[in-house]
Amino acid sequence: MGLPKPNLKIASIELVSGEFLIGKKMKFKVVVENIGQDTSSSYTVAVYDENNKCLDTDSEKPLAPNSKNSAKLYLTMQTLGNHTLRFVIEGGESTHNEKYRTYLWSQVEDLNLEIKGIRDTGIESYYRERMIGKDNRNHEYGIGLKVDFGHLLQSQNILIRKAFLKLNADSRSIGAKDKDIGIYRITNPNGWNKVSSSYFNESQCDAQGYLDDKSPWTVDINITDLVKKWYTGKYENYGMYVFAKDNIPTKKDYGFGYYNFKKDNNIKIVVTYSILSENFIGGKDYINIIEQVEAQFGAKAALYKMMHDFNSHDNDIIDYLKYNLSVNFDAFCNKFNELIKQSGLIREEIIHEGPGPNGGPVKKIIIEDDFKEFHYFRNKLNKAPATLEDLMKEKDQWEMLPYYKAAFHMFDTVESKNGLFNLKFVSIQDQRHEAVYNQFGTILTENNDYRNMGTYNYVGPNDIEGHKLYDVEPYYKWGNINGKGEGNSFVAALNRAWDFVQDSSAIEYYNSYATQFKLPPCDGKSLEELESVMKDFFLT
């Protein structure tokens, strides 16, 4: 086999069939592109695991210039955890192109359940049968379920991916029709051991499914969100009721008739979950790997790897990392911020010994073009409560910034119809995360208000000089979002601060929150005073 030309590259990697489940076969499509001028030699595409074991190969014929071809690779994983697969173009003795993908492999398990029948007789009671529906005396029957997570609770690094309640009726009464099945989370601590008032007074129907009267009488109800919140402690695990009820939004008239679920295996909750090992993002082994990359190839290469690793995971995993694995996420952010400062992509250079305006040497700020990608990446690292109401529930973790430090976030936009009412907060512990809310308490992000949004800081605002260098200056140059132009100018922000101190309604709204965060009320600074204090904070 001849050596491939260096102009071959892996254009894309796609999972076309199978799931990331233990023991399941997966099929990948790897698109290879010839971006050069010469026809390539024959080549092979291979996939390796993190132990450098070849899992599969596919040999391909030569590629003409500016053309593509798709290799097919098959593999089956037998161990649980997160794995980095290396996809490689090979030929002869040389490896000319490779791409990495990190995947979380999962497995499926039935959860242990405590099950009981319930009958509504005006006062709910336990019932020996497991039925859903009504009998001919108009008694309503349902099922109570309580989940036992068992061994899953022994690990801090379990990620619930999917959860389904699977109902399979073994019989039905005469006249049983289609039924909309409702899942009602029990919110009363006594709601399981001593069923209290009517189940339909629970806060909401948490999930729904449709049970067809045609055999087989089965229904799978997606309860992923409910199980996740039970598992992570966001909901107390008091159990749930399963009923066919008229108060579930439906046009059906159920009439009489019920379905029986007598056998234990006719009622299941099946979860798909992943285990996040130490080499998952932010884990001890992961940070060690990043430090090895840094030592061998430098801070910039380590930054690219961390950014790629982060981007290789779906939103479900990233949200879990941010909001449930704070140790991992903090370790990732600490290392990333450290590498940003060590990369040299932003730096100050002395161009004249001075004395300059401040009495010292005259400096010039250098921002390399390569920093642009890392500048926009910060938006993915930010996290904040979804509403101002949510932030107030954890206000001991947030610092409200005075209006003159929030002036860059006070512009009128579609989402901020009166931007002078926008409030800005920064996380107290690390000063990294920002949150900006409009007058209706909606958080402003790149999706609804890129001009006023809060973002992530590589250096917290308490370090004024560092914050100017690594966060403010790139913002002036590139703005918050790629392709949307430069950031708001200092003069424009100064004018917004001046507009604010002349707007009594905005001041009243601001002061109502400032007192709760131990900020002095708006003191009506003059334009000259505003310019002075804002220059110190925003201009290098």
Coordinates of C-alpha atoms in Angstrom, one line a residue:
M1 CA 0.0 0.0 0.0
G2 CA 1.4 3.4 -1.0
L3 CA 1.7 6.3 1.4
P4 CA -1.2 8.7 1.4
K5 CA -0.6 12.3 0.3
P6 CA -0.4 14.9 3.1
N7 CA -3.4 16.6 1.5
L8 CA -5.9 14.0 2.8
K9 CA -7.9 15.1 5.8
I10 CA -10.7 13.7 7.9
A11 CA -13.6 16.0 7.1
S12 CA -16.3 14.6 9.5
I13 CA -17.1 11.7 11.8
E14 CA -20.7 10.6 12.2
L15 CA -22.4 7.8 14.2
V16 CA -24.9 6.5 11.7
S17 CA -26.3 3.5 13.6
G18 CA -26.3 2.0 17.1
E19 CA -26.1 3.7 20.5
F20 CA -23.3 4.3 22.9
L21 CA -24.4 1.3 25.0
I22 CA -22.3 -1.5 26.4
G23 CA -22.3 -4.5 24.1
K24 CA -24.1 -2.7 21.2
K25 CA -22.4 -2.5 17.8
M26 CA -22.0 1.0 16.4
K27 CA -21.3 2.1 12.8
F28 CA -19.4 5.2 12.1
K29 CA -19.1 7.1 8.8
V30 CA -15.7 8.8 8.4
V31 CA -15.6 11.2 5.5
V32 CA -12.1 11.7 4.0
E33 CA -11.4 14.7 1.7
N34 CA -8.6 15.2 -0.8
I35 CA -7.9 19.0 -0.6
G36 CA -4.8 18.9 -2.8
Q37 CA -4.0 19.0 -6.5
D38 CA -2.8 15.4 -6.9
T39 CA -4.7 12.1 -6.8
S40 CA -4.0 10.3 -3.6
S41 CA -2.7 6.8 -3.2
S42 CA -4.8 4.1 -1.6
Y43 CA -5.3 4.6 2.1
T44 CA -6.8 3.1 5.2
V45 CA -9.0 4.7 7.9
A46 CA -8.7 3.1 11.3
V47 CA -10.1 3.7 14.8
Y48 CA -8.2 3.2 18.0
D49 CA -9.2 3.3 21.6
E50 CA -7.4 5.2 24.4
N51 CA -5.1 2.2 25.0
N52 CA -4.0 2.4 21.3
K53 CA -5.9 -0.8 20.4
C54 CA -7.1 -0.9 16.8
L55 CA -10.9 -1.5 16.9
D56 CA -11.6 -1.5 13.1
T57 CA -10.2 -0.5 9.8
D58 CA -11.6 0.2 6.3
S59 CA -9.4 0.4 3.2
E60 CA -10.3 2.9 0.5
K61 CA -9.2 3.5 -3.1
P62 CA -7.3 6.6 -4.3
L63 CA -9.2 10.0 -4.1
A64 CA -9.2 12.5 -6.9
P65 CA -8.4 16.1 -6.1
N66 CA -11.2 18.0 -4.3
S67 CA -13.3 14.9 -3.8
K68 CA -14.5 13.0 -0.8
N69 CA -15.1 9.4 0.2
S70 CA -16.8 7.7 3.2
A71 CA -15.1 4.9 5.2
K72 CA -17.3 2.7 7.4
L73 CA -16.0 1.6 10.8
Y74 CA -17.7 -0.8 13.3
L75 CA -16.9 -1.2 17.0
T76 CA -18.4 -2.6 20.2
M77 CA -17.3 -1.4 23.6
Q78 CA -17.4 -3.7 26.6
T79 CA -16.4 -1.3 29.4
L80 CA -18.2 1.6 30.9
G81 CA -16.9 5.1 31.2
N82 CA -15.8 7.8 28.9
H83 CA -13.5 6.9 26.1
T84 CA -11.5 8.8 23.6
L85 CA -11.5 7.3 20.1
R86 CA -8.8 8.2 17.6
F87 CA -9.8 8.1 14.0
V88 CA -6.7 8.0 11.7
I89 CA -5.8 8.0 8.0
E90 CA -3.0 5.5 7.6
G91 CA -0.8 4.3 4.8
G92 CA 2.4 2.3 4.9
E93 CA 4.3 3.2 8.0
S94 CA 3.0 6.8 8.4
T95 CA 0.0 8.4 10.0
H96 CA -0.9 11.6 8.2
N97 CA -4.2 12.8 9.8
E98 CA -6.1 12.0 12.9
K99 CA -9.1 13.3 14.9
Y100 CA -10.2 12.5 18.4
R101 CA -13.7 12.1 19.7
T102 CA -14.6 11.6 23.4
Y103 CA -17.7 9.6 24.0
L104 CA -19.6 8.6 27.1
W105 CA -20.7 5.0 26.9
S106 CA -23.8 4.0 28.7
Q107 CA -25.6 1.0 30.0
V108 CA -29.3 0.2 30.7
E109 CA -30.7 -1.0 34.0
D110 CA -34.1 -1.7 35.6
L111 CA -34.5 0.3 38.8
N112 CA -35.8 -1.4 41.9
L113 CA -39.4 -0.3 42.6
E114 CA -41.8 -0.4 45.5
I115 CA -45.3 -0.9 44.0
K116 CA -48.8 -0.6 45.4
G117 CA -52.3 -0.4 44.2
I118 CA -54.5 2.7 45.1
R119 CA -58.2 3.1 45.0
D120 CA -60.1 6.4 45.2
T121 CA -63.2 6.0 47.4
G122 CA -63.5 9.6 48.4
I123 CA -60.6 8.9 50.8
E124 CA -57.7 7.2 49.1
S125 CA -56.6 3.8 50.3
Y126 CA -54.2 1.1 49.5
Y127 CA -55.6 -1.7 47.3
R128 CA -54.3 -5.2 46.6
E129 CA -54.8 -5.0 42.9
R130 CA -52.7 -3.0 40.5
M131 CA -55.1 -1.4 38.1
I132 CA -55.5 1.8 36.1
G133 CA -59.0 3.0 35.3
K134 CA -62.5 2.8 36.7
D135 CA -64.8 0.0 37.8
N136 CA -68.6 -0.1 37.2
R137 CA -69.1 1.6 40.6
N138 CA -67.1 4.6 39.5
H139 CA -64.1 3.8 41.7
E140 CA -60.9 5.2 40.3
Y141 CA -57.8 2.9 40.4
G142 CA -54.2 3.8 40.1
I143 CA -50.7 2.6 40.9
G144 CA -48.2 4.1 43.4
L145 CA -44.5 3.8 42.6
K146 CA -41.4 4.6 44.5
V147 CA -37.9 4.4 43.0
D148 CA -34.9 2.8 44.8
F149 CA -31.7 3.9 43.0
G150 CA -29.7 1.2 44.9
H151 CA -26.1 1.1 43.9
L152 CA -26.3 4.1 41.6
L153 CA -26.3 6.3 44.7
Q154 CA -22.9 5.0 45.7
S155 CA -21.3 7.0 42.9
Q156 CA -21.0 10.8 42.7
N157 CA -20.4 10.6 38.9
I158 CA -23.5 9.0 37.5
L159 CA -25.2 10.8 34.7
I160 CA -28.8 9.7 34.0
R161 CA -29.3 9.9 30.2
K162 CA -32.8 8.5 29.8
A163 CA -35.6 7.1 31.9
F164 CA -38.8 5.4 30.9
L165 CA -41.8 4.0 32.8
K166 CA -42.8 0.9 30.9
L167 CA -46.3 -0.4 31.5
N168 CA -47.5 -3.7 30.0
A169 CA -51.0 -4.7 31.0
D170 CA -51.6 -8.4 31.3
S171 CA -55.4 -8.1 31.0
R172 CA -58.3 -5.6 30.9
S173 CA -61.9 -5.4 31.9
I174 CA -64.8 -5.5 29.4
G175 CA -65.2 -2.0 27.9
A176 CA -61.8 -0.7 28.7
K177 CA -60.9 2.0 26.2
D178 CA -57.9 4.0 25.2
K179 CA -56.5 5.9 28.2
D180 CA -54.2 8.9 28.7
I181 CA -51.9 7.9 31.5
G182 CA -50.7 10.7 33.8
I183 CA -47.7 10.7 36.1
Y184 CA -48.1 12.7 39.3
R185 CA -45.1 13.3 41.5
I186 CA -45.8 13.0 45.2
T187 CA -44.8 16.2 46.9
N188 CA -46.2 15.5 50.4
P189 CA -43.7 13.8 52.7
N190 CA -46.6 11.7 54.0
G191 CA -48.0 11.0 50.6
W192 CA -46.6 7.5 50.3
N193 CA -46.9 5.9 53.7
K194 CA -50.3 7.5 54.4
V195 CA -51.9 8.7 51.2
S196 CA -53.4 12.1 52.1
S197 CA -55.7 14.2 50.0
S198 CA -56.6 13.5 46.4
Y199 CA -53.7 12.9 44.1
F200 CA -55.1 15.3 41.5
N201 CA -54.3 18.1 43.9
E202 CA -50.6 17.5 43.3
S203 CA -48.8 20.4 41.7
Q204 CA -48.8 19.2 38.2
C205 CA -49.0 16.2 35.8
D206 CA -45.2 15.5 35.4
A207 CA -45.5 13.3 32.4
Q208 CA -48.1 11.6 30.1
G209 CA -48.4 8.6 27.9
Y210 CA -51.1 7.0 25.8
L211 CA -52.4 3.5 26.4
D212 CA -54.1 2.1 23.3
D213 CA -56.9 -0.4 23.7
K214 CA -55.5 -2.6 20.9
S215 CA -53.3 -5.5 22.1
P216 CA -50.6 -5.5 23.3
W217 CA -51.6 -3.0 25.9
T218 CA -48.2 -1.3 26.4
V219 CA -47.0 2.3 26.9
D220 CA -43.6 3.8 27.4
I221 CA -43.7 7.1 29.3
N222 CA -40.6 9.4 29.2
I223 CA -39.9 10.4 32.8
T224 CA -36.3 11.4 32.3
D225 CA -36.6 14.8 33.8
L226 CA -38.4 13.5 36.9
V227 CA -35.9 10.7 37.5
K228 CA -32.9 13.1 37.0
K229 CA -34.3 15.5 39.6
W230 CA -34.9 12.7 42.1
Y231 CA -31.4 11.4 41.6
T232 CA -29.7 14.7 41.9
G233 CA -31.8 15.8 44.9
K234 CA -33.6 18.6 43.2
Y235 CA -36.8 16.8 44.1
E236 CA -37.5 14.8 47.2
N237 CA -38.1 11.2 46.3
Y238 CA -41.5 10.6 47.8
G239 CA -42.7 8.5 44.9
M240 CA -45.4 9.0 42.3
Y241 CA -49.0 8.1 41.3
V242 CA -50.0 6.7 38.0
F243 CA -53.6 7.3 37.0
A244 CA -55.9 7.8 34.0
K245 CA -57.6 11.0 35.0
D246 CA -60.0 13.3 33.3
N247 CA -58.1 16.3 34.6
I248 CA -55.2 15.4 32.2
P249 CA -55.8 17.5 29.1
T250 CA -57.7 15.2 26.8
K251 CA -60.9 15.1 24.7
K252 CA -61.5 11.4 25.5
D253 CA -64.5 10.2 27.6
Y254 CA -63.0 7.2 29.4
G255 CA -66.2 5.7 30.8
F256 CA -65.7 2.5 32.7
G257 CA -63.1 -0.1 32.3
Y258 CA -59.6 -0.7 33.6
Y259 CA -56.3 -2.4 32.9
N260 CA -54.6 -4.9 35.2
F261 CA -50.8 -5.0 35.9
K262 CA -50.6 -8.1 38.2
K263 CA -47.0 -9.2 37.4
D264 CA -44.0 -7.3 38.8
N265 CA -42.2 -7.3 35.4
N266 CA -45.2 -5.6 33.9
I267 CA -44.3 -2.3 35.6
K268 CA -40.7 -1.2 35.0
I269 CA -38.6 2.0 35.2
V270 CA -35.7 1.6 32.8
V271 CA -32.8 4.0 33.0
T272 CA -29.8 4.6 30.7
Y273 CA -26.9 6.0 32.5
S274 CA -23.2 6.8 32.1
I275 CA -20.4 6.8 34.6
L276 CA -18.1 9.8 34.5
S277 CA -14.6 8.5 35.3
E278 CA -11.6 10.4 36.5
N279 CA -10.5 11.2 33.0
F280 CA -13.8 12.9 32.3
I281 CA -13.6 16.7 31.9
G282 CA -12.2 18.3 35.1
G283 CA -11.3 15.0 36.8
K284 CA -7.9 14.4 38.3
D285 CA -6.7 12.2 35.5
Y286 CA -8.0 14.7 33.0
I287 CA -6.1 17.6 34.5
N288 CA -3.0 15.4 34.6
I289 CA -3.4 14.8 30.8
I290 CA -3.8 18.5 30.1
E291 CA -0.6 19.3 32.1
Q292 CA 1.3 16.7 30.1
V293 CA 0.1 18.3 26.9
E294 CA 1.1 21.7 28.2
A295 CA 4.6 20.5 29.2
Q296 CA 5.2 18.9 25.8
F297 CA 3.5 21.3 23.4
G298 CA 2.8 24.5 25.3
A299 CA -0.2 26.3 26.8
K300 CA -1.8 27.0 23.5
A301 CA -2.0 23.4 22.5
A302 CA -3.4 22.5 25.9
L303 CA -6.1 25.2 25.5
Y304 CA -7.1 23.8 22.1
K305 CA -7.4 20.3 23.5
M306 CA -9.6 21.5 26.4
M307 CA -11.8 23.5 24.1
H308 CA -12.2 20.5 21.8
D309 CA -13.0 18.1 24.7
F310 CA -15.6 20.5 26.0
N311 CA -17.2 20.9 22.6
S312 CA -17.3 17.2 21.9
H313 CA -20.0 16.6 24.5
D314 CA -23.7 17.4 24.0
N315 CA -25.6 20.0 26.0
D316 CA -27.1 17.4 28.3
I317 CA -23.6 16.4 29.5
I318 CA -22.3 19.9 29.7
D319 CA -25.2 21.0 31.8
Y320 CA -24.6 18.1 34.1
L321 CA -21.0 19.1 34.4
K322 CA -21.8 22.7 35.2
Y323 CA -24.6 22.2 37.6
N324 CA -24.0 18.8 39.2
L325 CA -20.2 18.3 39.1
S326 CA -19.0 21.6 40.5
V327 CA -15.7 20.1 41.5
N328 CA -14.9 18.9 37.9
F329 CA -16.2 22.1 36.4
D330 CA -14.3 24.4 38.7
A331 CA -11.1 22.4 38.1
F332 CA -11.6 22.7 34.3
C333 CA -12.2 26.5 34.6
N334 CA -9.3 27.0 36.9
K335 CA -6.9 25.2 34.5
F336 CA -8.4 26.9 31.4
N337 CA -8.0 30.4 32.9
E338 CA -4.5 29.6 34.1
L339 CA -3.5 28.5 30.5
I340 CA -5.1 31.7 29.0
K341 CA -2.7 33.8 31.0
Q342 CA 0.3 31.6 30.2
S343 CA -0.4 31.3 26.5
G344 CA 1.0 34.8 25.6
L345 CA -1.9 35.3 23.2
I346 CA -2.7 38.5 25.0
R347 CA 0.2 40.5 26.5
E348 CA 1.5 44.0 27.2
E349 CA 4.7 45.1 25.6
I350 CA 6.7 48.2 26.6
I351 CA 7.2 50.5 23.6
H352 CA 8.7 53.4 25.5
E353 CA 10.3 53.6 28.9
G354 CA 8.3 56.7 29.6
P355 CA 7.3 58.3 31.7
G356 CA 3.8 57.8 30.3
P357 CA 0.5 59.3 31.4
N358 CA 0.7 57.3 34.6
G359 CA 4.3 58.0 35.3
G360 CA 5.5 54.6 34.2
P361 CA 6.6 53.1 30.9
V362 CA 4.3 53.3 27.9
K363 CA 2.8 49.9 27.0
K364 CA 1.0 48.5 24.0
I365 CA -1.5 45.7 24.3
I366 CA -1.0 42.8 21.8
I367 CA -3.9 40.5 21.1
E368 CA -3.1 37.7 18.7
D369 CA -5.7 36.6 16.2
D370 CA -5.6 33.1 17.6
F371 CA -7.2 34.4 20.8
K372 CA -10.4 35.2 19.0
E373 CA -11.6 31.5 19.2
F374 CA -10.9 31.4 22.9
H375 CA -12.6 34.7 23.4
Y376 CA -15.9 33.4 21.9
F377 CA -15.5 30.1 23.7
R378 CA -16.0 31.9 27.0
N379 CA -19.8 32.1 26.3
K380 CA -20.0 28.3 26.6
L381 CA -18.3 28.4 30.0
N382 CA -20.7 30.9 31.6
K383 CA -23.5 29.7 33.9
A384 CA -26.1 31.6 35.8
P385 CA -29.7 31.2 37.1
A386 CA -32.3 31.3 34.4
T387 CA -34.3 34.2 36.0
L388 CA -33.7 37.0 38.5
E389 CA -36.2 35.3 40.8
D390 CA -34.0 32.2 40.8
L391 CA -30.8 34.3 41.4
M392 CA -32.5 35.9 44.4
K393 CA -33.0 32.4 46.0
E394 CA -29.2 32.1 46.0
K395 CA -28.2 35.7 46.3
D396 CA -25.5 34.9 48.9
Q397 CA -23.6 33.5 45.9
W398 CA -23.8 36.6 43.7
E399 CA -22.6 40.2 43.9
M400 CA -24.6 42.9 42.3
L401 CA -22.5 45.4 40.4
P402 CA -23.1 49.2 40.7
Y403 CA -24.8 50.8 37.7
Y404 CA -21.7 52.4 36.3
K405 CA -20.0 49.0 36.1
A406 CA -23.1 47.6 34.4
A407 CA -23.4 50.4 31.8
F408 CA -22.1 48.2 29.0
H409 CA -25.2 46.0 29.5
M410 CA -27.8 48.8 29.5
F411 CA -28.6 49.3 25.8
D412 CA -32.1 49.2 24.4
T413 CA -32.7 46.1 22.3
V414 CA -35.6 43.9 21.3
E415 CA -35.2 41.9 24.6
S416 CA -34.3 44.9 26.7
K417 CA -36.9 47.4 25.6
N418 CA -35.7 49.7 28.4
G419 CA -32.0 48.7 28.9
L420 CA -31.6 51.2 31.8
F421 CA -33.5 48.7 34.0
N422 CA -31.0 45.9 33.3
L423 CA -29.1 44.6 36.4
K424 CA -25.7 42.9 36.4
F425 CA -24.3 40.3 38.8
V426 CA -21.1 38.4 39.1
S427 CA -20.4 35.2 41.1
I428 CA -18.9 35.9 44.5
Q429 CA -16.7 32.8 44.9
D430 CA -14.6 33.1 41.7
Q431 CA -15.8 36.3 39.9
R432 CA -15.9 34.2 36.7
H433 CA -19.6 34.0 35.9
E434 CA -21.8 37.0 35.0
A435 CA -25.6 37.3 34.9
V436 CA -27.5 40.2 33.3
Y437 CA -31.3 40.4 33.7
N438 CA -33.8 42.7 32.0
Q439 CA -36.6 44.5 33.8
F440 CA -38.8 41.4 33.5
G441 CA -36.2 39.2 35.2
T442 CA -35.2 37.3 32.1
I443 CA -31.5 36.4 31.7
L444 CA -29.8 37.9 28.7
T445 CA -27.7 35.5 26.7
E446 CA -26.2 35.2 23.2
N447 CA -29.6 33.7 22.1
N448 CA -31.8 36.7 23.0
D449 CA -29.6 39.7 23.5
Y450 CA -26.0 39.4 22.5
R451 CA -25.4 43.2 23.0
N452 CA -26.3 43.2 26.7
M453 CA -25.6 39.6 27.7
G454 CA -23.3 38.6 30.6
T455 CA -20.4 36.4 29.9
Y456 CA -17.5 34.5 31.4
N457 CA -14.4 36.2 32.8
Y458 CA -10.9 34.8 32.4
V459 CA -9.9 37.3 35.2
G460 CA -12.5 38.5 37.7
P461 CA -13.3 42.2 37.9
N462 CA -11.8 42.5 41.3
D463 CA -8.4 42.2 39.5
I464 CA -9.0 45.4 37.6
E465 CA -5.9 45.4 35.4
G466 CA -6.1 41.7 34.6
H467 CA -9.8 42.0 33.8
K468 CA -9.2 44.9 31.4
L469 CA -6.4 42.9 29.7
Y470 CA -8.1 39.5 29.2
D471 CA -11.8 40.3 29.2
V472 CA -12.5 44.0 28.4
E473 CA -9.9 44.6 25.6
P474 CA -10.9 41.5 23.5
Y475 CA -14.6 42.5 24.0
Y476 CA -13.8 46.0 22.5
K477 CA -12.1 44.3 19.5
W478 CA -14.5 41.4 18.8
G479 CA -17.8 41.9 20.7
N480 CA -19.6 39.1 22.4
I481 CA -20.7 37.1 19.3
N482 CA -18.7 36.1 16.2
G483 CA -19.9 38.0 13.2
K484 CA -21.9 40.7 15.2
G485 CA -19.1 43.3 15.1
E486 CA -17.2 45.1 17.8
G487 CA -18.4 45.6 21.4
N488 CA -20.1 48.7 22.7
S489 CA -17.7 51.6 23.0
F490 CA -16.7 53.3 26.2
V491 CA -18.3 56.5 25.2
A492 CA -21.6 54.8 24.4
A493 CA -21.5 53.0 27.8
L494 CA -20.7 56.3 29.5
N495 CA -23.7 57.9 27.9
R496 CA -26.0 55.1 29.1
A497 CA -24.7 55.6 32.6
W498 CA -25.5 59.3 32.3
D499 CA -29.0 58.5 31.0
F500 CA -29.5 56.2 34.0
V501 CA -28.8 58.8 36.7
Q502 CA -31.4 61.0 35.1
D503 CA -34.1 58.4 35.0
S504 CA -36.0 58.3 38.3
S505 CA -37.9 55.1 37.5
A506 CA -34.7 53.2 36.6
I507 CA -33.1 54.4 39.7
E508 CA -36.0 53.4 41.9
Y509 CA -35.9 49.9 40.4
Y510 CA -32.1 49.6 40.8
N511 CA -32.2 50.8 44.4
S512 CA -34.8 48.2 45.3
Y513 CA -32.2 45.5 44.6
A514 CA -29.1 47.4 45.6
T515 CA -30.2 47.5 49.2
Q516 CA -30.7 43.8 49.2
F517 CA -27.1 43.3 48.0
K518 CA -25.7 45.9 50.4
L519 CA -24.9 48.4 47.6
P520 CA -25.3 52.1 48.2
P521 CA -28.2 53.6 46.4
C522 CA -27.6 55.5 43.2
D523 CA -26.0 58.8 44.3
G524 CA -26.6 60.9 41.1
K525 CA -22.9 61.3 40.0
S526 CA -22.1 64.1 37.6
L527 CA -21.0 63.2 34.1
E528 CA -17.4 64.1 35.0
E529 CA -17.5 61.8 38.0
L530 CA -19.0 59.0 36.0
E531 CA -16.3 59.4 33.3
S532 CA -13.6 59.3 36.0
V533 CA -14.8 56.2 37.8
M534 CA -15.6 54.3 34.6
K535 CA -12.2 55.1 33.0
D536 CA -10.5 53.5 36.0
F537 CA -12.5 50.3 35.5
F538 CA -12.8 50.0 31.7
L539 CA -9.8 51.7 30.1
T540 CA -6.2 50.5 30.1

